[in-house]
PDB file of C-alpha atoms in Angstrom:
ATOM      1  CA  MET S1063      73.585 -22.817 -47.416  1.00 77.00           C
ATOM      2  CA  PRO S1064      74.796 -19.317 -46.460  1.00 78.00           C
ATOM      3  CA  ILE S1065      74.136 -18.510 -42.796  1.00 76.00           C
ATOM      4  CA  ASN S1066      72.511 -15.165 -43.658  1.00 75.00           C
ATOM      5  CA  VAL S1067      69.560 -16.908 -45.350  1.00 80.00           C
ATOM      6  CA  LEU S1068      68.652 -18.746 -42.133  1.00 80.00           C
ATOM      7  CA  GLY S1069      67.136 -15.639 -40.550  1.00 82.00           C
ATOM      8  CA  ASP S1070      68.193 -12.838 -38.239  1.00 84.00           C
ATOM      9  CA  GLY S1071      67.561 -14.817 -35.045  1.00 84.00           C
ATOM     10  CA  PHE S1072      69.748 -17.710 -36.186  1.00 85.00           C
ATOM     11  CA  CYS S1073      72.507 -15.306 -37.217  1.00 87.00           C
ATOM     12  CA  ARG S1074      72.381 -13.531 -33.853  1.00 86.00           C
ATOM     13  CA  VAL S1075      72.493 -16.759 -31.855  1.00 87.00           C
ATOM     14  CA  SER S1076      75.408 -17.954 -34.008  1.00 88.00           C
ATOM     15  CA  LEU S1077      77.250 -14.695 -33.369  1.00 87.00           C
ATOM     16  CA  ILE S1078      76.639 -14.966 -29.608  1.00 88.00           C
ATOM     17  CA  ALA S1079      77.865 -18.580 -29.570  1.00 87.00           C
ATOM     18  CA  THR S1080      80.946 -17.617 -31.586  1.00 86.00           C
ATOM     19  CA  GLY S1081      81.662 -14.813 -29.125  1.00 84.00           C
ATOM     20  CA  ILE S1082      81.484 -17.258 -26.243  1.00 86.00           C
ATOM     21  CA  VAL S1083      83.695 -20.018 -27.624  1.00 86.00           C
ATOM     22  CA  SER S1084      86.297 -17.909 -29.451  1.00 85.00           C
ATOM     23  CA  GLY S1085      87.998 -16.102 -26.598  1.00 76.00           C
ATOM     24  CA  PRO S1086      89.852 -16.708 -23.358  1.00 79.00           C
ATOM     25  CA  LYS S1087      88.163 -17.635 -20.094  1.00 81.00           C
ATOM     26  CA  GLY S1088      87.274 -14.990 -17.531  1.00 81.00           C
ATOM     27  CA  ARG S1089      85.709 -12.556 -19.987  1.00 85.00           C
ATOM     28  CA  LEU S1090      82.479 -10.626 -20.153  1.00 89.00           C
ATOM     29  CA  LEU S1091      80.017 -11.052 -22.985  1.00 89.00           C
ATOM     30  CA  LEU S1092      77.681  -8.107 -23.575  1.00 90.00           C
ATOM     31  CA  VAL S1093      74.577  -8.722 -25.693  1.00 91.00           C
ATOM     32  CA  ASP S1094      72.297  -5.778 -26.487  1.00 92.00           C
ATOM     33  CA  GLU S1095      68.622  -6.609 -27.092  1.00 92.00           C
ATOM     34  CA  ILE S1096      69.217 -10.343 -26.806  1.00 91.00           C
ATOM     35  CA  ASP S1097      65.687 -11.128 -27.975  1.00 89.00           C
ATOM     36  CA  SER S1098      66.028  -9.364 -31.326  1.00 87.00           C
ATOM     37  CA  GLY S1099      64.945 -11.696 -34.114  1.00 85.00           C
ATOM     38  CA  LEU S1100      64.021 -14.538 -31.762  1.00 86.00           C
ATOM     39  CA  HIS S1101      60.670 -16.263 -31.445  1.00 84.00           C
ATOM     40  CA  ARG S1102      59.327 -16.713 -27.915  1.00 83.00           C
ATOM     41  CA  ASN S1103      59.567 -20.502 -28.257  1.00 86.00           C
ATOM     42  CA  VAL S1104      63.384 -20.436 -28.334  1.00 88.00           C
ATOM     43  CA  MET S1105      63.973 -17.940 -25.526  1.00 89.00           C
ATOM     44  CA  SER S1106      64.088 -20.416 -22.632  1.00 88.00           C
ATOM     45  CA  GLY S1107      66.449 -22.658 -24.579  1.00 90.00           C
ATOM     46  CA  LEU S1108      68.691 -19.695 -25.306  1.00 91.00           C
ATOM     47  CA  TRP S1109      68.895 -18.815 -21.601  1.00 92.00           C
ATOM     48  CA  GLU S1110      69.659 -22.446 -20.717  1.00 92.00           C
ATOM     49  CA  SER S1111      72.382 -22.588 -23.358  1.00 91.00           C
ATOM     50  CA  LEU S1112      73.912 -19.301 -22.229  1.00 91.00           C
ATOM     51  CA  LEU S1113      74.022 -20.525 -18.637  1.00 92.00           C
ATOM     52  CA  GLU S1114      75.673 -23.804 -19.652  1.00 92.00           C
ATOM     53  CA  LEU S1115      78.177 -22.138 -21.966  1.00 90.00           C
ATOM     54  CA  SER S1116      79.032 -19.470 -19.397  1.00 90.00           C
ATOM     55  CA  HIS S1117      80.103 -22.220 -17.003  1.00 91.00           C
ATOM     56  CA  GLU S1118      81.950 -24.213 -19.643  1.00 91.00           C
ATOM     57  CA  TYR S1119      83.878 -21.216 -20.969  1.00 91.00           C
ATOM     58  CA  GLY S1120      84.226 -19.290 -17.706  1.00 90.00           C
ATOM     59  CA  ILE S1121      82.516 -16.105 -18.830  1.00 90.00           C
ATOM     60  CA  GLN S1122      79.937 -13.744 -17.398  1.00 91.00           C
ATOM     61  CA  VAL S1123      77.061 -12.734 -19.653  1.00 91.00           C
ATOM     62  CA  PHE S1124      75.265  -9.372 -19.506  1.00 92.00           C
ATOM     63  CA  CYS S1125      72.174  -8.939 -21.683  1.00 93.00           C
ATOM     64  CA  SER S1126      69.745  -6.117 -22.271  1.00 93.00           C
ATOM     65  CA  THR S1127      66.122  -6.513 -23.304  1.00 91.00           C
ATOM     66  CA  HIS S1128      62.837  -4.646 -23.282  1.00 89.00           C
ATOM     67  CA  ASN S1129      60.926  -7.868 -23.871  1.00 89.00           C
ATOM     68  CA  GLU S1130      58.859  -9.028 -20.895  1.00 89.00           C
ATOM     69  CA  GLU S1131      58.505 -12.518 -22.384  1.00 88.00           C
ATOM     70  CA  MET S1132      62.291 -12.834 -22.556  1.00 89.00           C
ATOM     71  CA  LEU S1133      62.488 -11.967 -18.863  1.00 89.00           C
ATOM     72  CA  GLN S1134      59.754 -14.462 -17.992  1.00 89.00           C
ATOM     73  CA  GLU S1135      61.670 -17.197 -19.792  1.00 90.00           C
ATOM     74  CA  THR S1136      64.624 -16.736 -17.459  1.00 91.00           C
ATOM     75  CA  LEU S1137      62.615 -18.351 -14.665  1.00 93.00           C
ATOM     76  CA  PRO S1138      62.427 -21.908 -16.042  1.00 92.00           C
ATOM     77  CA  ALA S1139      65.933 -21.645 -17.497  1.00 92.00           C
ATOM     78  CA  PHE S1140      67.515 -20.663 -14.164  1.00 94.00           C
ATOM     79  CA  ALA S1141      65.257 -22.750 -11.893  1.00 95.00           C
ATOM     80  CA  GLU S1142      68.032 -25.192 -11.006  1.00 94.00           C
ATOM     81  CA  GLU S1143      70.607 -22.432 -10.540  1.00 95.00           C
ATOM     82  CA  PRO S1144      68.715 -19.370  -9.314  1.00 95.00           C
ATOM     83  CA  ASP S1145      71.804 -17.685  -7.850  1.00 94.00           C
ATOM     84  CA  ALA S1146      73.193 -17.290 -11.374  1.00 93.00           C
ATOM     85  CA  LEU S1147      70.453 -14.794 -12.324  1.00 94.00           C
ATOM     86  CA  ARG S1148      70.264 -11.081 -11.613  1.00 94.00           C
ATOM     87  CA  VAL S1149      67.935  -8.653 -13.362  1.00 94.00           C
ATOM     88  CA  TYR S1150      68.330  -4.883 -13.136  1.00 94.00           C
ATOM     89  CA  ARG S1151      65.573  -2.478 -14.061  1.00 92.00           C
ATOM     90  CA  ILE S1152      66.830   1.012 -14.805  1.00 91.00           C
ATOM     91  CA  SER S1153      64.305   3.834 -14.974  1.00 90.00           C
ATOM     92  CA  ARG S1154      63.969   7.594 -14.634  1.00 91.00           C
ATOM     93  CA  ASP S1155      61.436   9.442 -12.557  1.00 91.00           C
ATOM     94  CA  ARG S1156      59.562  12.546 -13.717  1.00 92.00           C
ATOM     95  CA  ASP S1157      62.471  14.741 -12.675  1.00 94.00           C
ATOM     96  CA  GLY S1158      64.908  12.720 -14.775  1.00 93.00           C
ATOM     97  CA  VAL S1159      66.604  11.075 -11.809  1.00 95.00           C
ATOM     98  CA  ALA S1160      67.752   7.555 -12.699  1.00 95.00           C
ATOM     99  CA  SER S1161      67.279   4.622 -10.360  1.00 94.00           C
ATOM    100  CA  CYS S1162      68.131   0.957 -10.509  1.00 94.00           C
ATOM    101  CA  GLN S1163      66.043  -1.859  -9.024  1.00 92.00           C
ATOM    102  CA  ARG S1164      67.829  -5.179  -8.553  1.00 94.00           C
ATOM    103  CA  TYR S1165      65.884  -8.443  -8.777  1.00 94.00           C
ATOM    104  CA  ASP S1166      67.234 -11.807  -7.751  1.00 94.00           C
ATOM    105  CA  TYR S1167      65.513 -14.998  -8.890  1.00 95.00           C
ATOM    106  CA  LYS S1168      62.947 -15.058  -6.069  1.00 95.00           C
ATOM    107  CA  MET S1169      62.044 -11.383  -6.456  1.00 94.00           C
ATOM    108  CA  LEU S1170      61.631 -11.814 -10.219  1.00 93.00           C
ATOM    109  CA  GLU S1171      59.494 -14.904  -9.687  1.00 94.00           C
ATOM    110  CA  ASP S1172      57.304 -13.023  -7.187  1.00 94.00           C
ATOM    111  CA  ALA S1173      57.010 -10.009  -9.493  1.00 92.00           C
ATOM    112  CA  HIS S1174      55.854 -12.188 -12.375  1.00 91.00           C
ATOM    113  CA  ALA S1175      53.395 -14.068 -10.117  1.00 92.00           C
ATOM    114  CA  MET S1176      51.851 -10.713  -9.148  1.00 93.00           C
ATOM    115  CA  GLY S1177      51.668  -9.588 -12.791  1.00 89.00           C
ATOM    116  CA  MET S1178      54.245  -6.815 -12.379  1.00 88.00           C
ATOM    117  CA  ASP S1179      56.000  -5.535 -15.482  1.00 84.00           C
ATOM    118  CA  VAL S1180      59.692  -5.686 -14.666  1.00 85.00           C
ATOM    119  CA  ARG S1181      61.062  -4.330 -17.901  1.00 79.00           C
TER     120      ARG S1181
END
């Protein structure tokens, strides 16, 4: 069966996995809009897999998303290794000045517990 008939999410995850395993160690993997084409039910598993593969292949993964559910799913996926997670929220104020808020695991967990929108 051709891979392109399995859906956009499957194709994207396959492409990400191929990018991880096909190159040398010590690289960066950049994934824009990591949640594109993915159902919420697979997001935590994707994070867990990315964490495991990043260790196995010695890479650092940077992902962008505007999906609050995708961010929430990082919490269970990184629970056993919270120091491996950093989230950065980039925004502009009314004057167009950009700022960046850094969240570690605990800050992200607290933000979600308080109902704050981190994205």
